[in-house]
Amino acid sequence: MKDLYSVLGVAKTASEAEIKSAYRKLARKYHPDLNKDNKEAAEKFKEISAAYDILGSKEKRQKYDNNEIDDDGKPTGFGAGFGSGFGGSQGFGQDGGFYSYSSSGNPFGQRGGSAGFDFSSIFGDDIFSQFTGGQNFNGGARRVRKGEDIAYTMNISFLDAALGIEQKVFIGNKTINVKIPSGSEDGQTLRLKGLGQPSPNGGESGDVLITLKVQPHPYFKSEGNNILLDLPISLKEAVLGAKVTVPTISGKVAVKIPPYADSGEKLRLKGKGIKSRNATGDQIITLKVITSKSKNPALESAVSALPDVDVRNF
């Protein structure tokens, strides 16, 4: 049985606004229109939509938290899986054991359970273990439960997300070393297996779910593995060409501006983008010609001497 809070990557104490925000972020990420022919994304979208259908409703969420409905929204209360209740085809034996009748009126199944119906799903394993020494009501091994997941939001800089970094954080009363891979994106969730809350009855521990919040950079942007940069250049540099120094995510480099460069023209720095496991991106530079706002008689005279040129095709 999956935990719907873990599906949305939020804590059980999350507010309605936090649940809605988490759902919207995941829905945008896995929406079928943005993931053509991606079956895994389609299944993930269905899963988070089903989780929000319950947790996004105040009434359904309360029932889910009280174990009145399961993660599919189906009732879990006593009698939820019976046809006509105790007055119909089910009842109690003379010695207190449960039994069931088939359509022919003959009992089937064995005392202590009815046709495979799992009473521990209603009352919990611990009630039966008090009488059976750790065995469930049907005589099988006691079901262990996974520990709770821990949701955590981590703020990181644009460069740390692009280049990757290892960072220590304090989560769940312990210090955890988190390795953030290069090319990480805003809203991405990292799962740290087994570092969540311990199981209440000897099962595996839960996970830590870290949602990354990437801070914007003053002049860099990312597009896949490529880094985008707008580069202002003067009118003189645009006309005559120039060699200028520009920043990259790995340091400064010299770039040659060709003569008669236009505003909007793009230059590509090969291999200066994000290095991920599968590929290395480039840095794409978009030139922005900046004219001076200060009065310049010499510039005006030089420009006035130029021949008229029709630069429009409309």
PDB file of C-alpha atoms in Angstrom:
ATOM      1  CA  MET A   1       0.000   0.000   0.000  1.00  0.00           C
ATOM      2  CA  LYS A   2       1.562   3.295  -1.080  1.00  0.00           C
ATOM      3  CA  ASP A   3       1.592   6.448   1.032  1.00  0.00           C
ATOM      4  CA  LEU A   4      -0.233   9.238  -0.828  1.00  0.00           C
ATOM      5  CA  TYR A   5       1.772  11.921   0.983  1.00  0.00           C
ATOM      6  CA  SER A   6       4.985  10.366  -0.355  1.00  0.00           C
ATOM      7  CA  VAL A   7       3.513  10.297  -3.863  1.00  0.00           C
ATOM      8  CA  LEU A   8       3.147  14.094  -3.728  1.00  0.00           C
ATOM      9  CA  GLY A   9       6.411  14.511  -1.803  1.00  0.00           C
ATOM     10  CA  VAL A  10       4.859  16.304   1.177  1.00  0.00           C
ATOM     11  CA  ALA A  11       4.703  15.674   4.911  1.00  0.00           C
ATOM     12  CA  LYS A  12       1.528  14.416   6.608  1.00  0.00           C
ATOM     13  CA  THR A  13       1.304  17.782   8.337  1.00  0.00           C
ATOM     14  CA  ALA A  14       1.322  19.678   5.035  1.00  0.00           C
ATOM     15  CA  SER A  15      -1.244  22.451   4.609  1.00  0.00           C
ATOM     16  CA  GLU A  16      -3.852  22.487   1.834  1.00  0.00           C
ATOM     17  CA  ALA A  17      -1.793  25.122   0.022  1.00  0.00           C
ATOM     18  CA  GLU A  18       1.381  23.032   0.242  1.00  0.00           C
ATOM     19  CA  ILE A  19      -0.430  19.974  -1.116  1.00  0.00           C
ATOM     20  CA  LYS A  20      -1.921  21.977  -3.998  1.00  0.00           C
ATOM     21  CA  SER A  21       1.472  23.537  -4.790  1.00  0.00           C
ATOM     22  CA  ALA A  22       3.220  20.140  -4.789  1.00  0.00           C
ATOM     23  CA  TYR A  23       0.548  18.659  -7.041  1.00  0.00           C
ATOM     24  CA  ARG A  24       0.713  21.514  -9.550  1.00  0.00           C
ATOM     25  CA  LYS A  25       4.495  21.271  -9.757  1.00  0.00           C
ATOM     26  CA  LEU A  26       4.429  17.507 -10.345  1.00  0.00           C
ATOM     27  CA  ALA A  27       1.501  17.767 -12.769  1.00  0.00           C
ATOM     28  CA  ARG A  28       3.419  20.258 -14.877  1.00  0.00           C
ATOM     29  CA  LYS A  29       6.479  18.008 -14.859  1.00  0.00           C
ATOM     30  CA  TYR A  30       4.710  14.767 -15.817  1.00  0.00           C
ATOM     31  CA  HIS A  31       1.800  16.082 -17.910  1.00  0.00           C
ATOM     32  CA  PRO A  32       1.266  13.850 -20.995  1.00  0.00           C
ATOM     33  CA  ASP A  33       1.313  16.863 -23.316  1.00  0.00           C
ATOM     34  CA  LEU A  34       4.900  17.570 -22.226  1.00  0.00           C
ATOM     35  CA  ASN A  35       5.972  13.907 -22.248  1.00  0.00           C
ATOM     36  CA  LYS A  36       4.859  12.495 -25.573  1.00  0.00           C
ATOM     37  CA  ASP A  37       5.108   8.670 -25.820  1.00  0.00           C
ATOM     38  CA  ASN A  38       6.530   8.464 -22.281  1.00  0.00           C
ATOM     39  CA  LYS A  39       4.608   5.679 -20.544  1.00  0.00           C
ATOM     40  CA  GLU A  40       6.428   6.155 -17.236  1.00  0.00           C
ATOM     41  CA  ALA A  41       5.489   9.860 -17.140  1.00  0.00           C
ATOM     42  CA  ALA A  42       1.884   8.987 -18.021  1.00  0.00           C
ATOM     43  CA  GLU A  43       1.697   6.477 -15.167  1.00  0.00           C
ATOM     44  CA  LYS A  44       3.307   8.977 -12.785  1.00  0.00           C
ATOM     45  CA  PHE A  45       0.758  11.614 -13.832  1.00  0.00           C
ATOM     46  CA  LYS A  46      -2.090   9.190 -13.098  1.00  0.00           C
ATOM     47  CA  GLU A  47      -0.567   8.342  -9.718  1.00  0.00           C
ATOM     48  CA  ILE A  48      -0.144  11.949  -8.551  1.00  0.00           C
ATOM     49  CA  SER A  49      -3.621  12.870  -9.871  1.00  0.00           C
ATOM     50  CA  ALA A  50      -5.181   9.995  -7.913  1.00  0.00           C
ATOM     51  CA  ALA A  51      -3.259  11.051  -4.789  1.00  0.00           C
ATOM     52  CA  TYR A  52      -4.419  14.659  -5.115  1.00  0.00           C
ATOM     53  CA  ASP A  53      -8.014  13.540  -5.671  1.00  0.00           C
ATOM     54  CA  ILE A  54      -7.945  12.295  -2.071  1.00  0.00           C
ATOM     55  CA  LEU A  55      -5.505  14.631  -0.320  1.00  0.00           C
ATOM     56  CA  GLY A  56      -6.895  17.679  -2.140  1.00  0.00           C
ATOM     57  CA  SER A  57     -10.333  17.053  -0.627  1.00  0.00           C
ATOM     58  CA  LYS A  58     -10.683  17.987   3.036  1.00  0.00           C
ATOM     59  CA  GLU A  59     -13.306  15.291   3.612  1.00  0.00           C
ATOM     60  CA  LYS A  60     -11.449  12.515   1.771  1.00  0.00           C
ATOM     61  CA  ARG A  61      -8.138  13.462   3.375  1.00  0.00           C
ATOM     62  CA  GLN A  62      -9.660  13.183   6.863  1.00  0.00           C
ATOM     63  CA  LYS A  63     -11.049   9.759   6.013  1.00  0.00           C
ATOM     64  CA  TYR A  64      -7.678   8.693   4.580  1.00  0.00           C
ATOM     65  CA  ASP A  65      -5.821   9.896   7.692  1.00  0.00           C
ATOM     66  CA  ASN A  66      -8.307   7.974   9.854  1.00  0.00           C
ATOM     67  CA  ASN A  67      -7.798   4.828   7.729  1.00  0.00           C
ATOM     68  CA  GLU A  68     -11.446   4.918   6.695  1.00  0.00           C
ATOM     69  CA  ILE A  69     -10.454   4.760   2.994  1.00  0.00           C
ATOM     70  CA  ASP A  70      -7.391   3.306   1.304  1.00  0.00           C
ATOM     71  CA  ASP A  71      -5.086   4.931  -1.263  1.00  0.00           C
ATOM     72  CA  ASP A  72      -7.608   4.125  -3.991  1.00  0.00           C
ATOM     73  CA  GLY A  73     -10.404   5.871  -2.086  1.00  0.00           C
ATOM     74  CA  LYS A  74     -12.147   2.594  -1.246  1.00  0.00           C
ATOM     75  CA  PRO A  75     -13.680   2.071   2.221  1.00  0.00           C
ATOM     76  CA  THR A  76     -11.588   0.045   4.656  1.00  0.00           C
ATOM     77  CA  GLY A  77     -14.127  -0.140   7.517  1.00  0.00           C
ATOM     78  CA  PHE A  78     -15.480  -3.385   8.949  1.00  0.00           C
ATOM     79  CA  GLY A  79     -17.827  -5.015   6.444  1.00  0.00           C
ATOM     80  CA  ALA A  80     -16.414  -3.096   3.436  1.00  0.00           C
ATOM     81  CA  GLY A  81     -15.674  -6.315   1.578  1.00  0.00           C
ATOM     82  CA  PHE A  82     -18.888  -8.227   2.488  1.00  0.00           C
ATOM     83  CA  GLY A  83     -21.893  -8.852   0.312  1.00  0.00           C
ATOM     84  CA  SER A  84     -24.908  -8.715   2.654  1.00  0.00           C
ATOM     85  CA  GLY A  85     -23.267  -8.250   6.065  1.00  0.00           C
ATOM     86  CA  PHE A  86     -23.671 -10.450   9.087  1.00  0.00           C
ATOM     87  CA  GLY A  87     -27.387 -10.930   8.482  1.00  0.00           C
ATOM     88  CA  GLY A  88     -26.687 -12.522   5.076  1.00  0.00           C
ATOM     89  CA  SER A  89     -24.113 -15.044   3.967  1.00  0.00           C
ATOM     90  CA  GLN A  90     -21.557 -14.350   6.728  1.00  0.00           C
ATOM     91  CA  GLY A  91     -21.757 -15.064  10.443  1.00  0.00           C
ATOM     92  CA  PHE A  92     -20.078 -16.392  13.541  1.00  0.00           C
ATOM     93  CA  GLY A  93     -19.529 -20.041  14.424  1.00  0.00           C
ATOM     94  CA  GLN A  94     -20.674 -21.512  17.731  1.00  0.00           C
ATOM     95  CA  ASP A  95     -17.218 -21.287  19.209  1.00  0.00           C
ATOM     96  CA  GLY A  96     -16.657 -17.689  18.159  1.00  0.00           C
ATOM     97  CA  GLY A  97     -14.738 -18.401  14.926  1.00  0.00           C
ATOM     98  CA  PHE A  98     -15.632 -16.624  11.692  1.00  0.00           C
ATOM     99  CA  TYR A  99     -17.015 -18.638   8.810  1.00  0.00           C
ATOM    100  CA  SER A 100     -18.499 -17.959   5.393  1.00  0.00           C
ATOM    101  CA  TYR A 101     -21.124 -19.673   3.266  1.00  0.00           C
ATOM    102  CA  SER A 102     -21.037 -20.248  -0.429  1.00  0.00           C
ATOM    103  CA  SER A 103     -24.130 -19.874  -2.601  1.00  0.00           C
ATOM    104  CA  SER A 104     -25.018 -23.497  -1.823  1.00  0.00           C
ATOM    105  CA  GLY A 105     -25.153 -22.707   1.904  1.00  0.00           C
ATOM    106  CA  ASN A 106     -22.064 -24.770   2.761  1.00  0.00           C
ATOM    107  CA  PRO A 107     -19.306 -23.213   4.866  1.00  0.00           C
ATOM    108  CA  PHE A 108     -15.887 -22.767   3.265  1.00  0.00           C
ATOM    109  CA  GLY A 109     -12.570 -21.393   4.417  1.00  0.00           C
ATOM    110  CA  GLN A 110     -11.199 -22.169   7.826  1.00  0.00           C
ATOM    111  CA  ARG A 111     -12.000 -20.892  11.264  1.00  0.00           C
ATOM    112  CA  GLY A 112     -10.281 -17.617  12.026  1.00  0.00           C
ATOM    113  CA  GLY A 113     -10.747 -16.084   8.555  1.00  0.00           C
ATOM    114  CA  SER A 114     -13.376 -15.833   5.851  1.00  0.00           C
ATOM    115  CA  ALA A 115     -12.570 -16.690   2.241  1.00  0.00           C
ATOM    116  CA  GLY A 116      -9.243 -14.916   2.277  1.00  0.00           C
ATOM    117  CA  PHE A 117     -10.612 -11.666   3.738  1.00  0.00           C
ATOM    118  CA  ASP A 118      -7.781  -9.998   5.625  1.00  0.00           C
ATOM    119  CA  PHE A 119      -9.169  -8.794   8.966  1.00  0.00           C
ATOM    120  CA  SER A 120      -5.794  -7.332   9.839  1.00  0.00           C
ATOM    121  CA  SER A 121      -6.460  -4.639   7.213  1.00  0.00           C
ATOM    122  CA  ILE A 122      -9.332  -3.459   9.436  1.00  0.00           C
ATOM    123  CA  PHE A 123      -7.992  -3.852  12.953  1.00  0.00           C
ATOM    124  CA  GLY A 124      -4.230  -3.787  12.321  1.00  0.00           C
ATOM    125  CA  ASP A 125      -1.666  -6.522  12.867  1.00  0.00           C
ATOM    126  CA  ASP A 126      -0.884  -5.591  16.455  1.00  0.00           C
ATOM    127  CA  ILE A 127      -4.303  -6.667  17.799  1.00  0.00           C
ATOM    128  CA  PHE A 128      -3.899 -10.200  16.455  1.00  0.00           C
ATOM    129  CA  SER A 129      -0.250 -10.462  17.487  1.00  0.00           C
ATOM    130  CA  GLN A 130      -1.275 -10.023  21.127  1.00  0.00           C
ATOM    131  CA  PHE A 131      -3.068 -13.383  20.942  1.00  0.00           C
ATOM    132  CA  THR A 132      -0.945 -15.244  18.395  1.00  0.00           C
ATOM    133  CA  GLY A 133       2.603 -14.427  19.440  1.00  0.00           C
ATOM    134  CA  GLY A 134       3.470 -12.366  16.388  1.00  0.00           C
ATOM    135  CA  GLN A 135       1.306 -14.305  13.897  1.00  0.00           C
ATOM    136  CA  ASN A 136      -1.594 -12.608  12.144  1.00  0.00           C
ATOM    137  CA  PHE A 137      -5.209 -13.777  12.460  1.00  0.00           C
ATOM    138  CA  ASN A 138      -4.931 -15.999   9.408  1.00  0.00           C
ATOM    139  CA  GLY A 139      -1.872 -17.771  10.800  1.00  0.00           C
ATOM    140  CA  GLY A 140       0.661 -16.089   8.488  1.00  0.00           C
ATOM    141  CA  ALA A 141       3.683 -14.011   9.354  1.00  0.00           C
ATOM    142  CA  ARG A 142       3.057 -10.580  10.810  1.00  0.00           C
ATOM    143  CA  ARG A 143       3.081  -7.892   8.112  1.00  0.00           C
ATOM    144  CA  VAL A 144       5.893  -5.380   8.514  1.00  0.00           C
ATOM    145  CA  ARG A 145       5.413  -1.760   7.545  1.00  0.00           C
ATOM    146  CA  LYS A 146       7.871   0.610   5.936  1.00  0.00           C
ATOM    147  CA  GLY A 147       8.851   3.680   7.937  1.00  0.00           C
ATOM    148  CA  GLU A 148       7.486   7.113   7.088  1.00  0.00           C
ATOM    149  CA  ASP A 149       9.184   9.224   4.405  1.00  0.00           C
ATOM    150  CA  ILE A 150      10.563  12.659   5.308  1.00  0.00           C
ATOM    151  CA  ALA A 151       9.943  15.575   2.917  1.00  0.00           C
ATOM    152  CA  TYR A 152      12.511  18.383   2.841  1.00  0.00           C
ATOM    153  CA  THR A 153      13.006  21.469   0.651  1.00  0.00           C
ATOM    154  CA  MET A 154      16.575  22.545  -0.109  1.00  0.00           C
ATOM    155  CA  ASN A 155      17.526  25.972  -1.487  1.00  0.00           C
ATOM    156  CA  ILE A 156      20.563  25.892  -3.796  1.00  0.00           C
ATOM    157  CA  SER A 157      22.222  28.415  -6.084  1.00  0.00           C
ATOM    158  CA  PHE A 158      21.992  28.259  -9.880  1.00  0.00           C
ATOM    159  CA  LEU A 159      25.701  27.394 -10.193  1.00  0.00           C
ATOM    160  CA  ASP A 160      25.481  24.606  -7.586  1.00  0.00           C
ATOM    161  CA  ALA A 161      22.562  23.107  -9.518  1.00  0.00           C
ATOM    162  CA  ALA A 162      24.397  23.422 -12.843  1.00  0.00           C
ATOM    163  CA  LEU A 163      27.767  22.108 -11.658  1.00  0.00           C
ATOM    164  CA  GLY A 164      26.621  19.684  -8.949  1.00  0.00           C
ATOM    165  CA  ILE A 165      27.615  19.780  -5.296  1.00  0.00           C
ATOM    166  CA  GLU A 166      27.712  17.718  -2.103  1.00  0.00           C
ATOM    167  CA  GLN A 167      26.078  19.413   0.860  1.00  0.00           C
ATOM    168  CA  LYS A 168      25.392  18.398   4.445  1.00  0.00           C
ATOM    169  CA  VAL A 169      21.893  18.996   5.812  1.00  0.00           C
ATOM    170  CA  PHE A 170      20.270  18.244   9.156  1.00  0.00           C
ATOM    171  CA  ILE A 171      17.110  16.167   8.624  1.00  0.00           C
ATOM    172  CA  GLY A 172      15.242  13.933  11.046  1.00  0.00           C
ATOM    173  CA  ASN A 173      17.645  14.544  13.949  1.00  0.00           C
ATOM    174  CA  LYS A 174      20.671  13.494  11.907  1.00  0.00           C
ATOM    175  CA  THR A 175      23.180  15.006   9.476  1.00  0.00           C
ATOM    176  CA  ILE A 176      22.870  13.704   5.922  1.00  0.00           C
ATOM    177  CA  ASN A 177      25.363  14.180   3.087  1.00  0.00           C
ATOM    178  CA  VAL A 178      23.330  15.056  -0.020  1.00  0.00           C
ATOM    179  CA  LYS A 179      24.904  14.696  -3.461  1.00  0.00           C
ATOM    180  CA  ILE A 180      23.209  17.035  -5.945  1.00  0.00           C
ATOM    181  CA  PRO A 181      23.971  15.955  -9.541  1.00  0.00           C
ATOM    182  CA  SER A 182      25.020  18.495 -12.183  1.00  0.00           C
ATOM    183  CA  GLY A 183      22.138  19.766 -14.253  1.00  0.00           C
ATOM    184  CA  SER A 184      19.604  19.552 -11.421  1.00  0.00           C
ATOM    185  CA  GLU A 185      16.446  21.575 -12.042  1.00  0.00           C
ATOM    186  CA  ASP A 186      14.094  23.651  -9.935  1.00  0.00           C
ATOM    187  CA  GLY A 187      11.364  21.449  -8.441  1.00  0.00           C
ATOM    188  CA  GLN A 188      13.331  18.223  -8.940  1.00  0.00           C
ATOM    189  CA  THR A 189      13.019  15.688  -6.114  1.00  0.00           C
ATOM    190  CA  LEU A 190      15.916  13.549  -4.916  1.00  0.00           C
ATOM    191  CA  ARG A 191      15.121  10.298  -3.073  1.00  0.00           C
ATOM    192  CA  LEU A 192      17.563   9.134  -0.397  1.00  0.00           C
ATOM    193  CA  LYS A 193      16.665   5.499   0.169  1.00  0.00           C
ATOM    194  CA  GLY A 194      16.342   4.266   3.742  1.00  0.00           C
ATOM    195  CA  LEU A 195      17.239   7.553   5.456  1.00  0.00           C
ATOM    196  CA  GLY A 196      13.696   8.382   6.597  1.00  0.00           C
ATOM    197  CA  GLN A 197      11.815   7.329   9.735  1.00  0.00           C
ATOM    198  CA  PRO A 198      12.422   3.801  11.056  1.00  0.00           C
ATOM    199  CA  SER A 199       9.738   1.151  10.648  1.00  0.00           C
ATOM    200  CA  PRO A 200       7.451   0.698  13.672  1.00  0.00           C
ATOM    201  CA  ASN A 201       7.736  -3.104  13.510  1.00  0.00           C
ATOM    202  CA  GLY A 202      11.043  -4.141  12.002  1.00  0.00           C
ATOM    203  CA  GLY A 203      10.489  -3.270   8.340  1.00  0.00           C
ATOM    204  CA  GLU A 204      12.683  -1.109   6.144  1.00  0.00           C
ATOM    205  CA  SER A 205      13.118   2.558   6.973  1.00  0.00           C
ATOM    206  CA  GLY A 206      11.381   5.251   4.956  1.00  0.00           C
ATOM    207  CA  ASP A 207      13.125   7.548   2.502  1.00  0.00           C
ATOM    208  CA  VAL A 208      14.120  11.204   2.533  1.00  0.00           C
ATOM    209  CA  LEU A 209      12.547  13.169  -0.329  1.00  0.00           C
ATOM    210  CA  ILE A 210      14.477  16.367  -1.049  1.00  0.00           C
ATOM    211  CA  THR A 211      12.819  18.914  -3.347  1.00  0.00           C
ATOM    212  CA  LEU A 212      15.301  21.359  -4.873  1.00  0.00           C
ATOM    213  CA  LYS A 213      14.517  25.060  -5.059  1.00  0.00           C
ATOM    214  CA  VAL A 214      17.040  26.586  -7.468  1.00  0.00           C
ATOM    215  CA  GLN A 215      17.675  30.316  -7.029  1.00  0.00           C
ATOM    216  CA  PRO A 216      17.765  32.405 -10.233  1.00  0.00           C
ATOM    217  CA  HIS A 217      21.106  33.749 -11.497  1.00  0.00           C
ATOM    218  CA  PRO A 218      21.594  37.446 -12.351  1.00  0.00           C
ATOM    219  CA  TYR A 219      22.647  36.709 -15.972  1.00  0.00           C
ATOM    220  CA  PHE A 220      22.687  32.934 -16.633  1.00  0.00           C
ATOM    221  CA  LYS A 221      19.700  30.816 -17.638  1.00  0.00           C
ATOM    222  CA  SER A 222      19.557  27.149 -18.576  1.00  0.00           C
ATOM    223  CA  GLU A 223      17.829  25.330 -21.418  1.00  0.00           C
ATOM    224  CA  GLY A 224      18.420  21.606 -21.085  1.00  0.00           C
ATOM    225  CA  ASN A 225      22.214  21.245 -20.851  1.00  0.00           C
ATOM    226  CA  ASN A 226      22.825  24.592 -22.568  1.00  0.00           C
ATOM    227  CA  ILE A 227      23.619  27.796 -20.690  1.00  0.00           C
ATOM    228  CA  LEU A 228      22.095  31.013 -22.092  1.00  0.00           C
ATOM    229  CA  LEU A 229      23.718  34.440 -21.723  1.00  0.00           C
ATOM    230  CA  ASP A 230      22.728  37.866 -23.102  1.00  0.00           C
ATOM    231  CA  LEU A 231      25.906  39.836 -23.924  1.00  0.00           C
ATOM    232  CA  PRO A 232      25.638  43.635 -24.205  1.00  0.00           C
ATOM    233  CA  ILE A 233      28.050  45.162 -26.769  1.00  0.00           C
ATOM    234  CA  SER A 234      28.649  48.756 -27.793  1.00  0.00           C
ATOM    235  CA  LEU A 235      27.891  50.168 -31.248  1.00  0.00           C
ATOM    236  CA  LYS A 236      31.631  50.416 -31.906  1.00  0.00           C
ATOM    237  CA  GLU A 237      32.165  46.752 -30.983  1.00  0.00           C
ATOM    238  CA  ALA A 238      29.236  45.747 -33.181  1.00  0.00           C
ATOM    239  CA  VAL A 239      30.561  47.639 -36.225  1.00  0.00           C
ATOM    240  CA  LEU A 240      34.293  47.086 -35.938  1.00  0.00           C
ATOM    241  CA  GLY A 241      34.305  43.765 -34.098  1.00  0.00           C
ATOM    242  CA  ALA A 242      36.068  43.178 -30.802  1.00  0.00           C
ATOM    243  CA  LYS A 243      37.517  40.653 -28.390  1.00  0.00           C
ATOM    244  CA  VAL A 244      35.651  40.657 -25.084  1.00  0.00           C
ATOM    245  CA  THR A 245      35.745  38.607 -21.868  1.00  0.00           C
ATOM    246  CA  VAL A 246      32.543  36.782 -20.928  1.00  0.00           C
ATOM    247  CA  PRO A 247      31.602  34.650 -17.910  1.00  0.00           C
ATOM    248  CA  THR A 248      30.754  30.937 -18.120  1.00  0.00           C
ATOM    249  CA  ILE A 249      29.685  28.563 -15.353  1.00  0.00           C
ATOM    250  CA  SER A 250      33.273  27.288 -15.216  1.00  0.00           C
ATOM    251  CA  GLY A 251      35.117  30.639 -15.422  1.00  0.00           C
ATOM    252  CA  LYS A 252      35.770  33.573 -17.757  1.00  0.00           C
ATOM    253  CA  VAL A 253      36.784  33.138 -21.413  1.00  0.00           C
ATOM    254  CA  ALA A 254      37.660  35.463 -24.305  1.00  0.00           C
ATOM    255  CA  VAL A 255      35.142  35.734 -27.159  1.00  0.00           C
ATOM    256  CA  LYS A 256      35.629  37.334 -30.567  1.00  0.00           C
ATOM    257  CA  ILE A 257      32.779  39.554 -31.763  1.00  0.00           C
ATOM    258  CA  PRO A 258      32.684  39.579 -35.586  1.00  0.00           C
ATOM    259  CA  PRO A 259      32.528  42.974 -37.386  1.00  0.00           C
ATOM    260  CA  TYR A 260      29.073  44.242 -38.320  1.00  0.00           C
ATOM    261  CA  ALA A 261      27.385  42.067 -35.726  1.00  0.00           C
ATOM    262  CA  ASP A 262      23.648  42.427 -35.337  1.00  0.00           C
ATOM    263  CA  SER A 263      21.673  42.617 -32.135  1.00  0.00           C
ATOM    264  CA  GLY A 264      20.133  39.164 -31.583  1.00  0.00           C
ATOM    265  CA  GLU A 265      22.968  37.354 -33.355  1.00  0.00           C
ATOM    266  CA  LYS A 266      24.077  34.227 -31.479  1.00  0.00           C
ATOM    267  CA  LEU A 267      27.527  32.859 -30.701  1.00  0.00           C
ATOM    268  CA  ARG A 268      28.147  29.317 -29.458  1.00  0.00           C
ATOM    269  CA  LEU A 269      30.825  28.299 -26.957  1.00  0.00           C
ATOM    270  CA  LYS A 270      31.198  24.564 -27.485  1.00  0.00           C
ATOM    271  CA  GLY A 271      31.306  22.429 -24.330  1.00  0.00           C
ATOM    272  CA  LYS A 272      30.849  25.386 -21.956  1.00  0.00           C
ATOM    273  CA  GLY A 273      27.402  24.282 -20.794  1.00  0.00           C
ATOM    274  CA  ILE A 274      26.252  21.732 -18.222  1.00  0.00           C
ATOM    275  CA  LYS A 275      28.058  18.395 -18.065  1.00  0.00           C
ATOM    276  CA  SER A 276      25.533  15.703 -17.217  1.00  0.00           C
ATOM    277  CA  ARG A 277      25.840  11.923 -17.215  1.00  0.00           C
ATOM    278  CA  ASN A 278      24.635  11.668 -20.821  1.00  0.00           C
ATOM    279  CA  ALA A 279      25.866  14.816 -22.568  1.00  0.00           C
ATOM    280  CA  THR A 280      27.692  18.129 -22.309  1.00  0.00           C
ATOM    281  CA  GLY A 281      25.916  21.305 -23.349  1.00  0.00           C
ATOM    282  CA  ASP A 282      27.157  24.558 -24.872  1.00  0.00           C
ATOM    283  CA  GLN A 283      26.914  28.195 -23.857  1.00  0.00           C
ATOM    284  CA  ILE A 284      24.727  30.201 -26.227  1.00  0.00           C
ATOM    285  CA  ILE A 285      25.530  33.933 -26.302  1.00  0.00           C
ATOM    286  CA  THR A 286      22.947  36.370 -27.679  1.00  0.00           C
ATOM    287  CA  LEU A 287      24.415  39.748 -28.688  1.00  0.00           C
ATOM    288  CA  LYS A 288      22.570  42.874 -27.560  1.00  0.00           C
ATOM    289  CA  VAL A 289      23.786  46.082 -29.236  1.00  0.00           C
ATOM    290  CA  ILE A 290      23.545  48.969 -26.768  1.00  0.00           C
ATOM    291  CA  THR A 291      23.567  52.569 -27.997  1.00  0.00           C
ATOM    292  CA  SER A 292      24.648  55.401 -25.748  1.00  0.00           C
ATOM    293  CA  LYS A 293      21.967  57.705 -24.371  1.00  0.00           C
ATOM    294  CA  SER A 294      24.495  60.528 -23.980  1.00  0.00           C
ATOM    295  CA  LYS A 295      24.752  63.144 -26.740  1.00  0.00           C
ATOM    296  CA  ASN A 296      27.786  62.450 -28.968  1.00  0.00           C
ATOM    297  CA  PRO A 297      28.326  64.989 -31.774  1.00  0.00           C
ATOM    298  CA  ALA A 298      31.212  63.012 -33.306  1.00  0.00           C
ATOM    299  CA  LEU A 299      29.067  59.880 -33.520  1.00  0.00           C
ATOM    300  CA  GLU A 300      26.185  61.858 -35.000  1.00  0.00           C
ATOM    301  CA  SER A 301      28.481  63.377 -37.634  1.00  0.00           C
ATOM    302  CA  ALA A 302      29.975  60.006 -38.565  1.00  0.00           C
ATOM    303  CA  VAL A 303      26.575  58.355 -38.837  1.00  0.00           C
ATOM    304  CA  SER A 304      25.168  61.254 -40.865  1.00  0.00           C
ATOM    305  CA  ALA A 305      27.938  60.748 -43.425  1.00  0.00           C
ATOM    306  CA  LEU A 306      26.892  57.159 -44.033  1.00  0.00           C
ATOM    307  CA  PRO A 307      24.822  56.428 -47.165  1.00  0.00           C
ATOM    308  CA  ASP A 308      21.161  55.628 -46.680  1.00  0.00           C
ATOM    309  CA  VAL A 309      20.533  51.880 -46.689  1.00  0.00           C
ATOM    310  CA  ASP A 310      17.132  50.188 -46.797  1.00  0.00           C
ATOM    311  CA  VAL A 311      17.320  47.553 -44.024  1.00  0.00           C
ATOM    312  CA  ARG A 312      13.607  46.703 -44.042  1.00  0.00           C
ATOM    313  CA  ASN A 313      11.968  44.182 -46.314  1.00  0.00           C
ATOM    314  CA  PHE A 314       8.348  45.199 -45.692  1.00  0.00           C
TER     315      PHE A 314
END
